[in-house]
Short mmCIF file of C-alpha atoms and ligand atoms in Angstrom, two decimals:
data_model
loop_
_atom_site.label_atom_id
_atom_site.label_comp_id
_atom_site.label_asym_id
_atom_site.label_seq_id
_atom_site.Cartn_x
_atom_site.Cartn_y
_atom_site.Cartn_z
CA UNK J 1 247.58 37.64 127.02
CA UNK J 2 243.80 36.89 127.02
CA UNK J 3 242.57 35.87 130.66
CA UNK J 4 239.41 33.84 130.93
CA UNK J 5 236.97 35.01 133.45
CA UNK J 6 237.09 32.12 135.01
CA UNK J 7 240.66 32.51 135.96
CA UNK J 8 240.04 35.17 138.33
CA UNK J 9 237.41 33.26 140.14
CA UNK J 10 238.61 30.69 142.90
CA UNK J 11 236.73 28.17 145.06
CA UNK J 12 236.38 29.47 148.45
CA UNK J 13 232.89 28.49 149.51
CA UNK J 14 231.74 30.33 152.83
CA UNK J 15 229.71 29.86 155.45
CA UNK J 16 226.44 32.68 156.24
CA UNK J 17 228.17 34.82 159.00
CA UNK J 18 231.27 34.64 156.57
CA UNK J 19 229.10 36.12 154.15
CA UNK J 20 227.55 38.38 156.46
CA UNK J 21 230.93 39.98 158.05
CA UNK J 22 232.30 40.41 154.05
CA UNK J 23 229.16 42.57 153.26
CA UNK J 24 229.24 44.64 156.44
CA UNK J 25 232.81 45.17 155.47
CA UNK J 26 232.39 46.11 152.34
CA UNK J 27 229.41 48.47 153.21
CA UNK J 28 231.96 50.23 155.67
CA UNK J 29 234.53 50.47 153.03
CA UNK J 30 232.24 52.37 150.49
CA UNK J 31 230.34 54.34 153.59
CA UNK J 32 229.92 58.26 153.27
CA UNK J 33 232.09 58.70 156.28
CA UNK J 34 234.95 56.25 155.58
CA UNK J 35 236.00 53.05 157.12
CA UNK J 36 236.66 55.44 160.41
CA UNK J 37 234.30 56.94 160.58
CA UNK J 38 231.90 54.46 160.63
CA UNK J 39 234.20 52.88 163.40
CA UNK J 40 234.55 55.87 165.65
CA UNK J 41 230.19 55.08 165.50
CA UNK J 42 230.67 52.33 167.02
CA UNK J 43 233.24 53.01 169.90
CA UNK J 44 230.54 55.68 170.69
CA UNK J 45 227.44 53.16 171.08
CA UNK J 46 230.55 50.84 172.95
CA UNK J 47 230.93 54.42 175.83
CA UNK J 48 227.89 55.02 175.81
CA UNK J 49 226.45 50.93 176.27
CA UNK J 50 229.08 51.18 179.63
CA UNK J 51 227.40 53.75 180.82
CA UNK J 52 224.67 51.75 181.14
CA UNK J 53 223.13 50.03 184.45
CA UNK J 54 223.46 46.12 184.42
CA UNK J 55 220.19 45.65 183.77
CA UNK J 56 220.23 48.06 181.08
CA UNK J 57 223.02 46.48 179.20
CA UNK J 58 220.86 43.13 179.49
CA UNK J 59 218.31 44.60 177.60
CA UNK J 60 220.75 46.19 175.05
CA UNK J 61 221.00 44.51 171.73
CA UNK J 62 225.16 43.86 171.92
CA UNK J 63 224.73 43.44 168.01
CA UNK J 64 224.60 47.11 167.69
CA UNK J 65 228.17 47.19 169.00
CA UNK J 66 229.32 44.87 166.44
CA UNK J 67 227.34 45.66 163.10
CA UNK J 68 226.78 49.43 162.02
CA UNK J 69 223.90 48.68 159.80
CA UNK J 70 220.98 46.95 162.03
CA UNK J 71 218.86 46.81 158.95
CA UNK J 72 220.97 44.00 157.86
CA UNK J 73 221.38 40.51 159.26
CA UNK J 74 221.49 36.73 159.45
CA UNK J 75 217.91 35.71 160.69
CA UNK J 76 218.01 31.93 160.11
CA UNK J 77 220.29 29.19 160.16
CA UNK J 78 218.79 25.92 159.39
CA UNK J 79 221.87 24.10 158.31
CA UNK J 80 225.59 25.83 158.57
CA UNK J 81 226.68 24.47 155.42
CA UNK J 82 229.41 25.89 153.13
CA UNK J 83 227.12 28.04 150.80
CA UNK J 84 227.37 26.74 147.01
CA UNK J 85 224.53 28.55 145.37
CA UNK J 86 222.19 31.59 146.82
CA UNK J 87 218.60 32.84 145.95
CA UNK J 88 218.96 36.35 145.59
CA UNK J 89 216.07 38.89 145.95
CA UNK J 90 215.02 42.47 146.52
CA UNK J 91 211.99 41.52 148.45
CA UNK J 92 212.26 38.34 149.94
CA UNK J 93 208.69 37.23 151.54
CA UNK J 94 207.36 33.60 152.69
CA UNK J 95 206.97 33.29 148.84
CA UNK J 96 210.24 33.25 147.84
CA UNK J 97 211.16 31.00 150.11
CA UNK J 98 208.85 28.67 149.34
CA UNK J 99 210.40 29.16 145.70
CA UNK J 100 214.65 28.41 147.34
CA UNK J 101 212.23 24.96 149.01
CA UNK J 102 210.79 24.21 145.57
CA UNK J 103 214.70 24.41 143.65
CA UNK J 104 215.99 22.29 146.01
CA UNK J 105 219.62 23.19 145.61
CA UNK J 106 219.46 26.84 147.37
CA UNK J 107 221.57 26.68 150.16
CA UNK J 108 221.18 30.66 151.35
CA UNK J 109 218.61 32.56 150.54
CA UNK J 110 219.78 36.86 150.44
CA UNK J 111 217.10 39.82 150.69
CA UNK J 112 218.03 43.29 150.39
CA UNK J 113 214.71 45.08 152.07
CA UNK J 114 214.75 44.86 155.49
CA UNK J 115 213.60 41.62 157.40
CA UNK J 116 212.65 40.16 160.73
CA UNK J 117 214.79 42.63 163.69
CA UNK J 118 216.52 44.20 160.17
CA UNK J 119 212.74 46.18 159.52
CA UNK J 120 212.24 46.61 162.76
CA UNK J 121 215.60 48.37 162.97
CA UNK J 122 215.73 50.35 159.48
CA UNK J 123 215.56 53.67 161.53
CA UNK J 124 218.68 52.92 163.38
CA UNK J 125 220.73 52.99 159.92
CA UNK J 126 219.45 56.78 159.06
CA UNK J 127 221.93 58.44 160.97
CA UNK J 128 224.43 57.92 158.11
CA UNK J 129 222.03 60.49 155.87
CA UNK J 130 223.09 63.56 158.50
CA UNK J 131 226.83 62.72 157.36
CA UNK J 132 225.69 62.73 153.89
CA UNK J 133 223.68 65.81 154.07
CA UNK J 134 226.93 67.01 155.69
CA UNK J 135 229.62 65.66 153.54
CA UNK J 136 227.33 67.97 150.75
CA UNK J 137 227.96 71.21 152.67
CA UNK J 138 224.83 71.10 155.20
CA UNK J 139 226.27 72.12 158.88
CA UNK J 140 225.64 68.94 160.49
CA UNK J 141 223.86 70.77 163.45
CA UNK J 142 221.06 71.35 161.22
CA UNK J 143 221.14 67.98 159.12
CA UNK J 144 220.72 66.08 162.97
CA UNK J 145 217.60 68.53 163.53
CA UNK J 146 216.21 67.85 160.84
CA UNK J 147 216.45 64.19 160.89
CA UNK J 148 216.10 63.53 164.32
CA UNK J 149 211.59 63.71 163.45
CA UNK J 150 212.11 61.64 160.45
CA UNK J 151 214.06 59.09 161.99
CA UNK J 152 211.65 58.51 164.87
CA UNK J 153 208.74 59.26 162.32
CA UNK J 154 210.39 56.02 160.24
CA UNK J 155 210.85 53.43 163.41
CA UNK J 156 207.12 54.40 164.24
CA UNK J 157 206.68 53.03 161.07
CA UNK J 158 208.00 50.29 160.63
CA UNK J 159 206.87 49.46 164.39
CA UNK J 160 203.31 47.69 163.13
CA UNK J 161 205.02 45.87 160.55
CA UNK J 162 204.72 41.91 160.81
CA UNK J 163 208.29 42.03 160.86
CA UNK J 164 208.71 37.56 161.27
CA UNK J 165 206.88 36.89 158.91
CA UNK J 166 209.37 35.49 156.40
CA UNK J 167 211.66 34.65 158.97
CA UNK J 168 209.09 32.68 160.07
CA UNK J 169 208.44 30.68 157.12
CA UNK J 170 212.65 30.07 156.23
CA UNK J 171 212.14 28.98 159.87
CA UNK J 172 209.36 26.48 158.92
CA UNK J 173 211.18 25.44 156.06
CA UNK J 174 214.41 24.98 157.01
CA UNK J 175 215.76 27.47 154.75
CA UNK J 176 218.55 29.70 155.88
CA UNK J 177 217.96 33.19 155.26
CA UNK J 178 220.09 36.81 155.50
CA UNK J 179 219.82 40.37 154.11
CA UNK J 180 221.91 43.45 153.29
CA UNK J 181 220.12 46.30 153.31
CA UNK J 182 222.70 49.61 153.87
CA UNK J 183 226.36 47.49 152.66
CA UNK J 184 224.24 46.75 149.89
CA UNK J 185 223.21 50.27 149.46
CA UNK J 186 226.49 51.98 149.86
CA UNK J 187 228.23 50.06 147.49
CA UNK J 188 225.66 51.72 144.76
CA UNK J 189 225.96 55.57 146.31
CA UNK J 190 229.69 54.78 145.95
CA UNK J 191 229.84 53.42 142.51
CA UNK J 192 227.24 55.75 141.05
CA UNK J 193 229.45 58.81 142.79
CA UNK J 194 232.76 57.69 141.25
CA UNK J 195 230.77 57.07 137.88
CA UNK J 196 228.86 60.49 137.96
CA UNK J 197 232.24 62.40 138.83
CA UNK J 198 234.43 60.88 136.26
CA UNK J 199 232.08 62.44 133.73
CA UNK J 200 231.56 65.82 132.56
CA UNK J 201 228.62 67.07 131.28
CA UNK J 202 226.35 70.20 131.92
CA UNK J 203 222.36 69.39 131.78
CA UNK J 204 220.37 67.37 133.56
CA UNK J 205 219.25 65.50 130.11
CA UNK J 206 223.32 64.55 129.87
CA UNK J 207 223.22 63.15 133.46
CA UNK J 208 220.30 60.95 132.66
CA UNK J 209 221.86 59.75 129.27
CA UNK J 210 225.13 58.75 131.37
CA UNK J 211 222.96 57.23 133.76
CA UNK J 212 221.36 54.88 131.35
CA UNK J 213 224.99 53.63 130.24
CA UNK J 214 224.92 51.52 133.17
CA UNK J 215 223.52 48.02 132.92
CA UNK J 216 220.69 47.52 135.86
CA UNK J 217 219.63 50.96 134.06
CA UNK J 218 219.60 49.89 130.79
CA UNK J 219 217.79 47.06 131.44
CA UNK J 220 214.99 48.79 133.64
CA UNK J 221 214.50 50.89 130.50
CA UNK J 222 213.04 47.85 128.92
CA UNK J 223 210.13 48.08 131.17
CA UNK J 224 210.07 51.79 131.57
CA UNK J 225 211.05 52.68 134.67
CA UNK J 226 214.75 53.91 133.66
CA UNK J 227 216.39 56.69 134.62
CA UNK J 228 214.08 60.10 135.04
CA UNK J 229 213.71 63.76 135.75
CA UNK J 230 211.31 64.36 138.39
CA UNK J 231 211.61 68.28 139.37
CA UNK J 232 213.82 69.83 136.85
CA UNK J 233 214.04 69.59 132.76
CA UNK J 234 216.66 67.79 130.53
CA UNK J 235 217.17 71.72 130.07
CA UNK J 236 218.51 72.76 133.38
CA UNK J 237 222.17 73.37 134.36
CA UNK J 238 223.32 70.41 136.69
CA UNK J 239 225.24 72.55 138.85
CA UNK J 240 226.45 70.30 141.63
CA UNK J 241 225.54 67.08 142.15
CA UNK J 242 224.89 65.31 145.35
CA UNK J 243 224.25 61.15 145.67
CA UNK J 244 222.29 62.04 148.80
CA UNK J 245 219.90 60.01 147.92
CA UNK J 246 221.26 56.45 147.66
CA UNK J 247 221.66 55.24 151.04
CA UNK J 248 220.74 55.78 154.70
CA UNK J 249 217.62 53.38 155.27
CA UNK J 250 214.90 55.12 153.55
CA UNK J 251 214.22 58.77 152.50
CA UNK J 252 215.15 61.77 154.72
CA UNK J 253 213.19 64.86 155.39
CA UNK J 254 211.91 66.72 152.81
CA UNK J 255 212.89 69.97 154.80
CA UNK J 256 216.30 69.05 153.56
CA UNK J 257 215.97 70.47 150.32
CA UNK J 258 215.96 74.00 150.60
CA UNK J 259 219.25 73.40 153.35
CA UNK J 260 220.14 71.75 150.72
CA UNK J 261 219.56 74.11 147.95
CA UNK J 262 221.39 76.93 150.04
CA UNK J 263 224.71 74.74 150.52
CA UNK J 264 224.69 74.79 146.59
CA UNK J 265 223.47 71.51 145.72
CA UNK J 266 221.54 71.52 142.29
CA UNK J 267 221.01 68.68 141.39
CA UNK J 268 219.79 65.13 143.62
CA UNK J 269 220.14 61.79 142.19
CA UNK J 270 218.13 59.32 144.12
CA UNK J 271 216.60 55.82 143.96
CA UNK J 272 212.61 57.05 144.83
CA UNK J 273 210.83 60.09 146.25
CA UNK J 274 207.37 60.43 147.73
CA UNK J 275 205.03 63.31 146.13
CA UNK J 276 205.70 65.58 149.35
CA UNK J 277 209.64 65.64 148.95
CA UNK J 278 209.26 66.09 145.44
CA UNK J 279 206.87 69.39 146.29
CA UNK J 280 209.70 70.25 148.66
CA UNK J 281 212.41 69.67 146.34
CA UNK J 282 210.60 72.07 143.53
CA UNK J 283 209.91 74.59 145.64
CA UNK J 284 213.67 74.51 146.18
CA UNK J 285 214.36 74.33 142.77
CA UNK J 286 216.52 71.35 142.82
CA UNK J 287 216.56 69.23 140.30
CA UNK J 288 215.54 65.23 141.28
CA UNK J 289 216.83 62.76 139.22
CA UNK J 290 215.48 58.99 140.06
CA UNK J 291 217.55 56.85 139.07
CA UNK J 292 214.90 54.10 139.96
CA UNK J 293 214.62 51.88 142.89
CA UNK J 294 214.85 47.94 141.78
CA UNK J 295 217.67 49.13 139.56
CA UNK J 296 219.89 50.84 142.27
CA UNK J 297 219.19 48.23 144.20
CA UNK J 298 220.41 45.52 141.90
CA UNK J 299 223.02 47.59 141.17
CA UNK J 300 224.42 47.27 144.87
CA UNK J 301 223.62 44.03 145.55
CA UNK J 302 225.48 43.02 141.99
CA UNK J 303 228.77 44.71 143.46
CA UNK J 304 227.98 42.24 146.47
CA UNK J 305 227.40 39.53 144.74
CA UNK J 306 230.21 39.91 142.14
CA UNK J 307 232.44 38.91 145.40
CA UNK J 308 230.44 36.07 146.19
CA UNK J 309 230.65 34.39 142.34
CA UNK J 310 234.89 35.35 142.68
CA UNK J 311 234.34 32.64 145.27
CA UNK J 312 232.45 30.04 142.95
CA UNK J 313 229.17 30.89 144.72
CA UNK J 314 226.54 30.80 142.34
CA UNK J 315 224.00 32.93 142.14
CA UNK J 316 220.17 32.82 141.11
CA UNK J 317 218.04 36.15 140.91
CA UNK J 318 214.80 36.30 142.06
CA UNK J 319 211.65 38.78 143.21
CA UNK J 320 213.31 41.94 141.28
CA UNK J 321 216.58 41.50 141.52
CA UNK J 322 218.45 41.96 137.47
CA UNK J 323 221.78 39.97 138.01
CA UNK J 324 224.96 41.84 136.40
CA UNK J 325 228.19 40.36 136.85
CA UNK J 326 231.77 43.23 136.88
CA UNK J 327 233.81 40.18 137.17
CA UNK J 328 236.14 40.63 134.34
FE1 FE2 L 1 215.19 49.75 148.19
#
């Protein structure tokens, strides 16, 4: 019997937090180290927060006990409203905002990037790339060494940014305003593993054509940043393949590859790479794949937002962001 896709969708408006708690829970669900593991993270912030002095615990953000990914949040509620229809973006800034003001009818507006305390807390999320380093065959010993300068490297960063800046102006407004950053980006290291694994093929050309089957990459194609080899030719043997490059905040050391290299890891599909990990990752002779970065991202916040529309919450895309809907 034919189904309309409308049949599997049911009105169940939510409110932001709602929305907020599903995507963290989704993002465990599809994390690297499993619903548990992501939990048994969090019991040991909980030890080590009672540890603490009293006046240390004031000045500890209890959030951190609560949400594993601290690059992803609700940073203004202006009305708490059952959300109908969302503004949906990659990069969300005081001009998009001004755009959810200008519709009129946006009720929540939804950034991936990092925001407000999100951006100032992107480091915080990076941890999860020593697990995924791991979970590819890297002793975890040396995947925390190695991180440990990046990570710090990353929240100097990000320290300078003007991180209210849009929360500022939804504030102004009266707009309410979230993001998910790492649920967001799990969901696509997750899908594009299962995807990747269920196919077989040899060459690093074959991976890219497979790659391009999906829809946020076919449609990047159009203005040509699809799928591409960046170290590597469509020549080379795969060899194994690691999705190491999906998720975790923003891109690990580029020491990594040769650890990477020797735990037999050929091949690395990521979103982006800067010129000095791509050096690195030559010199290691892995082979980089980008996927590309808008794209990926779509790609995870699509799986999000596919729950979202199951609900009867529309959803507008804006500032990057290619809407694709799996409902079937
Ligand atoms: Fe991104």
């Amino acid at each position: 019997m034919f189904l309309s896709s409308s049949v599997h969708k049911f009105l169940s408006f939510m409110k932001i937090q709602e929305i907020h708690n599903l995507f963290t829970k989704m993002g465990m669900d599809a994390d690297f180290r499993g619903k548990d593991g992501v939990q048994k993270l969090l019991n040991h912030k909980k030890s080590k927060f009672q540890k603490l002095s009293l006046k240390e615990q004031e000045e500890f953000d209890k959030e951190a006990l609560e949400n594993p990914y601290l690059d992803s949040g609700v940073y203004n509620i202006a009305d708490d409203k059952e959300i109908k229809k969302v503004l949906v973006g990659i990069d969300i800034g005081p001009e998009e905002i001004l755009i959810a003001k200008e519709l009129g009818d946006i009720d929540l507006v939804i950034a991936h990037h990092p925001i407000g305390k999100g951006l100032a807390q992107l480091a915080d999320v990076m941890d999860l790339q020593c697990d995924v380093y791991n979970f590819y065959g890297v002793p975890i010993n040396i995947a925390e060494g190695l991180m440990r300068e990046r990570i710090s490297e990353v929240a100097r960063g990000v320290n300078a940014a003007n991180h209210q800046r849009t929360v500022d102006a939804a504030r102004i407004m009266g707009v309410n305003l979230m993001n998910s950053h790492t649920s967001s980006d799990n969901m696509a290291a997750h899908f594009l593993k299962t995807f990747v694994e269920g196919k077989k093929f040899e060459r690093v050309g074959d991976l890219v054509s497979v790659l391009k089957e999906i829809p946020e990459y076919k449609e990047a194609m159009k203005i040509g940043v699809g799928p591409k080899i960046f170290t590597g030719s469509t020549e080379n043997r795969c060899g194994k393949i690691a999705l190491s490059e999906i998720t975790g905040g923003t891109e690990g050391s580029p020491k990594l590859y040769e650890r990477i290299a020797n735990a037999g890891i050929g091949t690395v599909v990521g979103m982006h790479i800067s010129e000095e990990h791509k050096k690195e990752a030559e010199a290691a002779h892995i082979n980089i794949v980008i996927a590309g970065h808008m794209s990926s991202d779509s790609l995870g916040m699509n799986l999000l937002m596919d729950e979202l529309e199951k609900r009867g919450i529309e959803v507008v895309a804006c500032s990057g962001f290619t809407r694709f809907s799996r409902i079937t």
